[in-house]
Short mmCIF file of C-alpha atoms in Angstrom, two decimals:
data_model
loop_
_atom_site.label_atom_id
_atom_site.label_comp_id
_atom_site.label_asym_id
_atom_site.label_seq_id
_atom_site.Cartn_x
_atom_site.Cartn_y
_atom_site.Cartn_z
CA MET T 1 -1.82 21.97 -10.80
CA ILE T 2 0.64 19.30 -10.13
CA ILE T 3 -0.31 18.06 -6.21
CA ASP T 4 2.98 15.53 -4.94
CA GLY T 5 2.57 13.31 -2.47
CA HIS T 6 6.63 13.67 -1.32
CA ASN T 7 10.12 14.73 -1.60
CA ASP T 8 13.59 15.44 0.51
CA LEU T 9 14.16 19.17 -0.25
CA VAL T 10 14.56 20.03 2.93
CA LEU T 11 17.25 17.56 3.60
CA HIS T 12 19.45 18.10 0.88
CA ARG T 13 18.71 22.68 2.40
CA TRP T 14 19.90 20.83 5.86
CA ARG T 15 22.79 19.26 4.62
CA GLY T 16 24.17 22.09 2.44
CA GLU T 17 24.07 19.98 -0.92
CA PRO T 18 22.95 20.80 -4.39
CA THR T 19 19.11 19.46 -4.93
CA MET T 20 18.88 16.15 -7.49
CA HIS T 21 15.31 16.68 -8.94
CA MET T 22 13.55 20.05 -6.18
CA ASP T 23 14.34 23.21 -8.84
CA LEU T 24 11.64 25.20 -7.51
CA ASP T 25 11.91 28.18 -9.96
CA ALA T 26 12.13 24.66 -12.43
CA ALA T 27 8.42 23.09 -10.39
CA ARG T 28 6.66 26.24 -10.39
CA GLU T 29 6.83 26.86 -14.56
CA ALA T 30 5.50 23.42 -14.75
CA GLY T 31 2.72 23.14 -12.81
CA TYR T 32 3.27 22.39 -10.16
CA SER T 33 1.91 23.44 -7.19
CA GLY T 34 3.69 21.93 -4.14
CA GLY T 35 3.38 19.39 -2.18
CA PHE T 36 4.43 16.78 0.88
CA PHE T 37 7.74 18.66 2.25
CA ALA T 38 9.21 16.00 4.48
CA LEU T 39 10.97 16.92 7.51
CA TYR T 40 13.14 14.18 7.74
CA VAL T 41 15.67 12.53 10.32
CA PRO T 42 18.60 10.64 9.33
CA SER T 43 20.16 7.44 10.05
CA PRO T 44 23.68 7.46 10.68
CA ARG T 45 24.18 3.89 8.70
CA ALA T 46 21.59 4.58 5.40
CA PRO T 47 20.68 0.99 3.54
CA ASP T 48 22.66 1.05 -0.18
CA PRO T 49 21.40 -1.77 -1.43
CA GLU T 50 24.04 -2.67 -5.15
CA GLU T 51 23.33 -5.63 -6.02
CA ILE T 52 19.47 -8.32 -6.84
CA PRO T 53 18.72 -9.82 -4.64
CA TYR T 54 19.41 -7.85 -1.50
CA SER T 55 17.94 -7.26 2.23
CA MET T 56 19.17 -4.40 4.02
CA PRO T 57 19.35 -4.53 8.03
CA LEU T 58 16.63 -2.17 9.70
CA PRO T 59 18.36 0.91 10.38
CA ASP T 60 19.39 1.45 13.91
CA GLU T 61 16.44 3.52 15.90
CA VAL T 62 17.15 7.74 16.51
CA SER T 63 16.70 8.78 19.85
CA HIS T 64 13.65 10.57 20.54
CA ASP T 65 16.44 14.14 21.72
CA GLU T 66 18.39 13.41 19.39
CA ALA T 67 15.39 13.80 16.53
CA ALA T 68 13.43 16.32 17.91
CA ALA T 69 16.84 18.73 17.83
CA ILE T 70 17.45 17.64 13.95
CA ALA T 71 13.58 18.46 13.08
CA GLU T 72 13.73 21.42 14.80
CA GLU T 73 16.24 22.28 12.14
CA LEU T 74 15.29 21.14 9.55
CA PHE T 75 11.59 22.62 10.03
CA ALA T 76 14.04 25.94 10.06
CA THR T 77 14.77 25.17 6.80
CA LEU T 78 11.41 24.70 5.86
CA CYS T 79 10.73 28.61 6.76
CA GLU T 80 13.31 29.55 4.81
CA LEU T 81 12.35 28.78 1.56
CA PRO T 82 10.19 30.26 -1.11
CA VAL T 83 7.16 28.85 -0.44
CA ALA T 84 3.69 29.09 0.82
CA ARG T 85 2.44 26.52 3.90
CA ALA T 86 -0.88 24.86 3.74
CA THR T 87 -2.65 23.88 6.84
CA SER T 88 -5.43 23.91 4.51
CA ALA T 89 -6.99 22.26 0.58
CA ASP T 90 -7.86 26.35 -0.61
CA ASP T 91 -4.02 26.81 -0.10
CA PHE T 92 -2.56 25.27 -2.43
CA ARG T 93 -2.75 27.69 -6.02
CA GLU T 94 -2.03 27.88 -9.82
CA GLY T 95 1.55 29.59 -10.08
CA GLU T 96 2.22 28.90 -6.28
CA VAL T 97 4.77 26.49 -4.21
CA THR T 98 2.89 25.30 -1.43
CA ALA T 99 3.85 22.96 1.68
CA ILE T 100 3.00 20.30 3.62
CA VAL T 101 4.65 19.90 6.67
CA HIS T 102 4.93 16.24 7.14
CA LEU T 103 7.37 13.88 9.53
CA GLU T 104 8.44 10.98 8.28
CA GLY T 105 8.97 9.71 10.90
CA ALA T 106 7.74 10.16 14.09
CA GLU T 107 10.91 9.51 16.49
CA PRO T 108 10.78 14.07 16.58
CA LEU T 109 7.04 13.24 18.79
CA ALA T 110 7.48 12.44 22.20
CA PRO T 111 6.01 9.26 23.00
CA ASP T 112 3.52 10.72 25.27
CA LEU T 113 2.58 13.23 22.79
CA SER T 114 2.84 16.30 24.68
CA ASP T 115 5.04 18.11 21.78
CA LEU T 116 2.00 17.21 18.67
CA GLU T 117 -0.75 20.27 19.32
CA GLU T 118 2.33 22.49 19.70
CA TRP T 119 3.33 20.06 16.45
CA TYR T 120 -0.09 20.89 14.90
CA ALA T 121 -0.03 24.58 15.45
CA ARG T 122 2.97 25.10 13.81
CA GLY T 123 1.65 23.92 10.68
CA LEU T 124 2.41 20.28 10.84
CA ARG T 125 -0.34 18.54 8.55
CA SER T 126 1.18 15.20 7.94
CA VAL T 127 2.56 12.45 10.27
CA GLY T 128 4.34 9.25 8.88
CA LEU T 129 4.39 7.18 12.00
CA VAL T 130 7.92 5.60 10.63
CA TRP T 131 11.68 5.24 8.18
CA SER T 132 11.53 2.49 6.75
CA ARG T 133 13.59 1.37 11.14
CA PRO T 134 11.72 1.18 14.21
CA ASN T 135 10.81 3.87 16.69
CA ALA T 136 8.40 4.44 20.27
CA PHE T 137 5.01 4.23 17.73
CA ALA T 138 6.05 1.58 15.11
CA GLU T 139 8.06 -0.98 12.85
CA GLY T 140 9.61 0.08 9.60
CA VAL T 141 9.92 -2.03 6.36
CA PRO T 142 13.81 -3.34 5.69
CA PHE T 143 14.86 -2.68 2.16
CA ARG T 144 14.57 -5.46 1.17
CA PHE T 145 13.80 -7.33 -2.97
CA PRO T 146 11.74 -9.38 -3.34
CA SER T 147 10.68 -9.37 -0.13
CA SER T 148 6.91 -9.22 1.59
CA PRO T 149 6.41 -6.06 3.19
CA ASP T 150 4.74 -8.72 5.87
CA THR T 151 8.25 -8.29 7.50
CA GLY T 152 7.85 -7.62 11.29
CA PRO T 153 5.90 -6.31 15.16
CA GLY T 154 2.10 -3.95 14.69
CA LEU T 155 2.16 -0.42 16.05
CA THR T 156 2.76 0.44 19.15
CA GLY T 157 0.65 1.56 22.66
CA ALA T 158 2.50 4.63 21.66
CA GLY T 159 1.58 4.40 18.05
CA ARG T 160 -2.37 3.10 18.43
CA GLU T 161 -2.67 6.74 20.96
CA LEU T 162 -0.40 8.92 17.61
CA VAL T 163 -3.13 7.99 15.30
CA ALA T 164 -5.78 8.08 17.94
CA ALA T 165 -4.31 11.49 17.71
CA CYS T 166 -4.04 12.95 14.62
CA ASN T 167 -7.46 11.79 13.96
CA ARG T 168 -8.51 14.11 16.74
CA LEU T 169 -6.69 16.93 15.25
CA GLY T 170 -6.65 16.92 11.77
CA ILE T 171 -3.69 15.08 10.25
CA LEU T 172 -2.85 12.61 7.92
CA VAL T 173 -1.37 9.10 8.69
CA ASP T 174 1.19 7.78 5.84
CA LEU T 175 1.48 4.42 5.99
CA SER T 176 5.21 4.41 3.15
CA HIS T 177 8.21 2.54 4.56
CA LEU T 178 5.48 1.47 7.53
CA ASN T 179 5.39 -2.07 7.41
CA GLU T 180 2.09 -5.23 6.88
CA ALA T 181 1.15 -5.34 10.54
CA GLY T 182 1.41 -1.70 10.66
CA PHE T 183 -0.64 -1.27 8.36
CA TRP T 184 -4.02 -3.18 9.42
CA ASP T 185 -3.84 -1.36 12.99
CA VAL T 186 -4.00 1.71 11.21
CA GLN T 187 -6.76 0.16 8.97
CA ARG T 188 -8.55 -0.61 12.12
CA LEU T 189 -7.84 2.45 13.87
CA SER T 190 -8.15 4.77 11.86
CA GLU T 191 -11.41 7.47 10.93
CA ALA T 192 -10.06 8.74 8.76
CA PRO T 193 -8.79 8.14 4.80
CA LEU T 194 -5.62 5.94 4.31
CA VAL T 195 -3.31 7.25 2.77
CA ALA T 196 0.69 6.09 0.83
CA THR T 197 2.14 9.27 -0.30
CA HIS T 198 4.89 7.26 -1.82
CA SER T 199 4.19 4.24 -2.51
CA ASN T 200 3.62 1.64 -5.97
CA ALA T 201 2.23 -1.59 -6.34
CA HIS T 202 3.85 -4.99 -4.65
CA THR T 203 2.20 -7.37 -8.06
CA LEU T 204 4.91 -5.43 -10.79
CA CYS T 205 7.75 -4.74 -8.37
CA PRO T 206 7.58 -6.89 -5.57
CA ALA T 207 10.05 -4.70 -3.23
CA SER T 208 9.01 -4.65 0.89
CA ARG T 209 8.35 -1.34 0.58
CA ASN T 210 5.07 -1.75 -2.07
CA LEU T 211 1.46 -2.50 -1.38
CA THR T 212 0.52 -5.74 -1.80
CA ASP T 213 -3.33 -6.18 -3.91
CA ALA T 214 -4.97 -6.09 -0.33
CA GLN T 215 -3.34 -3.20 0.56
CA LEU T 216 -4.61 -2.01 -1.97
CA ASP T 217 -8.18 -2.59 -1.46
CA ALA T 218 -8.31 -1.41 1.88
CA ILE T 219 -6.98 2.01 1.54
CA ARG T 220 -9.56 2.28 -1.93
CA ASP T 221 -12.36 1.08 0.68
CA SER T 222 -11.19 3.65 2.69
CA GLY T 223 -11.47 6.57 0.16
CA GLY T 224 -7.62 7.49 0.37
CA VAL T 225 -5.18 7.39 -1.67
CA VAL T 226 -1.31 6.16 -3.25
CA GLY T 227 0.34 8.10 -4.47
CA VAL T 228 2.35 6.45 -7.30
CA ASN T 229 6.66 6.83 -6.40
CA PHE T 230 9.28 7.44 -9.02
CA ALA T 231 12.40 5.55 -7.74
CA VAL T 232 12.82 3.77 -10.19
CA THR T 233 13.51 0.84 -8.14
CA PHE T 234 9.70 0.35 -6.69
CA LEU T 235 9.37 1.29 -10.40
CA ARG T 236 10.84 -2.14 -11.98
CA ALA T 237 10.99 -5.43 -12.19
CA ASP T 238 13.52 -6.80 -12.03
CA GLY T 239 14.14 -4.43 -8.70
CA HIS T 240 17.52 -2.31 -10.08
CA ASN T 241 18.66 1.42 -9.51
CA GLU T 242 18.60 2.09 -12.91
CA PRO T 243 18.57 5.81 -14.63
CA GLN T 244 17.73 5.15 -17.85
CA THR T 245 14.41 3.12 -16.89
CA PRO T 246 11.64 5.34 -18.91
CA ILE T 247 8.55 6.91 -17.63
CA THR T 248 6.31 3.92 -19.07
CA GLU T 249 7.06 2.46 -16.26
CA ILE T 250 5.18 5.41 -13.63
CA VAL T 251 2.45 5.05 -15.83
CA ARG T 252 2.72 1.22 -15.75
CA HIS T 253 2.23 1.67 -12.78
CA VAL T 254 -0.72 3.79 -12.80
CA ASP T 255 -2.80 1.31 -15.32
CA TYR T 256 -2.33 -0.88 -12.60
CA LEU T 257 -3.66 0.93 -9.17
CA VAL T 258 -6.33 2.81 -11.32
CA GLU T 259 -7.59 -0.30 -12.31
CA ARG T 260 -7.80 -1.69 -8.77
CA MET T 261 -8.55 0.72 -6.74
CA GLY T 262 -10.51 2.83 -9.61
CA ILE T 263 -9.60 6.82 -11.10
CA HIS T 264 -9.57 8.76 -7.73
CA HIS T 265 -7.29 6.91 -5.61
CA VAL T 266 -4.21 6.81 -7.45
CA ALA T 267 -1.78 10.45 -7.03
CA PHE T 268 1.74 11.26 -7.60
CA GLY T 269 4.86 10.37 -4.88
CA SER T 270 7.55 11.20 -6.77
CA ASP T 271 10.05 11.07 -4.39
CA PHE T 272 12.20 13.76 -5.68
CA ASP T 273 16.01 14.41 -3.76
CA GLY T 274 15.42 10.85 -2.09
CA ALA T 275 15.74 8.46 -5.01
CA VAL T 276 17.03 7.96 -8.83
CA VAL T 277 13.60 8.50 -11.01
CA PRO T 278 14.06 7.98 -14.76
CA GLU T 279 16.29 9.69 -15.93
CA GLU T 280 13.73 10.51 -19.17
CA LEU T 281 11.60 13.15 -16.27
CA GLY T 282 14.69 14.80 -14.92
CA GLY T 283 13.09 16.40 -12.08
CA ALA T 284 10.13 18.92 -10.91
CA GLY T 285 10.31 20.57 -13.94
CA GLY T 286 10.20 17.61 -16.65
CA LEU T 287 6.50 16.60 -14.52
CA PRO T 288 4.64 18.19 -17.70
CA LYS T 289 6.61 15.09 -19.63
CA LEU T 290 5.00 12.30 -17.38
CA VAL T 291 1.25 14.25 -17.58
CA GLY T 292 1.75 13.94 -21.80
CA ALA T 293 3.02 10.59 -21.20
CA LEU T 294 -0.56 9.49 -18.91
CA GLU T 295 -2.99 11.56 -21.86
CA GLU T 296 -0.72 9.28 -24.62
CA ALA T 297 -1.74 6.60 -22.24
CA GLY T 298 -5.78 7.24 -22.71
CA TYR T 299 -6.30 8.98 -19.69
CA ASP T 300 -8.16 12.32 -20.41
CA GLU T 301 -8.66 15.88 -19.13
CA GLY T 302 -10.76 14.35 -15.83
CA ALA T 303 -8.92 11.31 -15.43
CA VAL T 304 -5.46 13.59 -14.95
CA ALA T 305 -6.70 16.14 -12.82
CA LYS T 306 -6.90 13.96 -10.36
CA ILE T 307 -3.56 12.06 -10.58
CA THR T 308 -2.10 15.85 -11.20
CA HIS T 309 -4.21 17.10 -8.23
CA GLY T 310 -7.97 16.16 -7.61
CA ASN T 311 -7.28 13.19 -5.32
CA TRP T 312 -4.71 14.55 -2.85
CA LEU T 313 -6.84 17.69 -2.31
CA ARG T 314 -9.78 15.61 -2.16
CA VAL T 315 -7.82 13.65 0.66
CA PHE T 316 -6.99 16.73 2.59
CA ARG T 317 -10.63 18.23 3.00
CA ASP T 318 -11.94 14.26 4.45
CA THR T 319 -8.65 14.88 6.60
CA TRP T 320 -8.06 17.92 7.79
CA HIS T 321 -10.86 19.71 10.04
#
């Protein structure tokens, strides 16, 4: 069984585009049991770094009304996919793809949270406070390399209220894309395990999107999880967007996180359909190659089971009521 921290299949289906990595039939055959299916409201001006180093400005805010309307369409698109939807850890099964309804960026939520319980009733179980732009709740980290994730202010009052409401309802709070000040605000406020669904080790790749050792330690101490991102720009020490990057670069980040945090706090967070991933992996159908690479690196059956699904299931049980 493989559970994954992030994919953008819904966005591609909504746009009428072919999938890059998420062929569901191939994924199912490869042992992919699902994970976080992002409802991501795209930015009109998306960053597209072409040279190293790069420092992209934060995209403009998207209004709540616009984001809410697009999120309704994205949710309808997700409901049309031939997948189950998860509201508990027990919903994941071998041979079936199960989706977690995940908002990547909280713009679709009303700043007064008047619609949060309605979203919860519809199956929302994970909220990324931001994508890499500002909103009513927090500010995302801009795309920069090399750069610290310490790039802007922390949570707003509405953001603090959102974290508390997610804790109360049993909604996972995702810290990927959040700047460092916001991260520490959540760490102080949240009663749930800290989770970064698709982020990597800043020590190995100094991109602004990656996590410092202090952040990794805080996630470990909370009982949380980091989903290793397969995007080559967040794997490589040089930050290059090189499709020929070997999958051993993914293993390199897994190794570092396991050494720093322990085997119970590391998982997959592919970013399939949202980034360039190693061509050697291909897509979800190639996940057995990555499992094989972990085994070749010395991970035994129990360790592989934790990384591929066990750690995610534990966090779901600890977070979802």
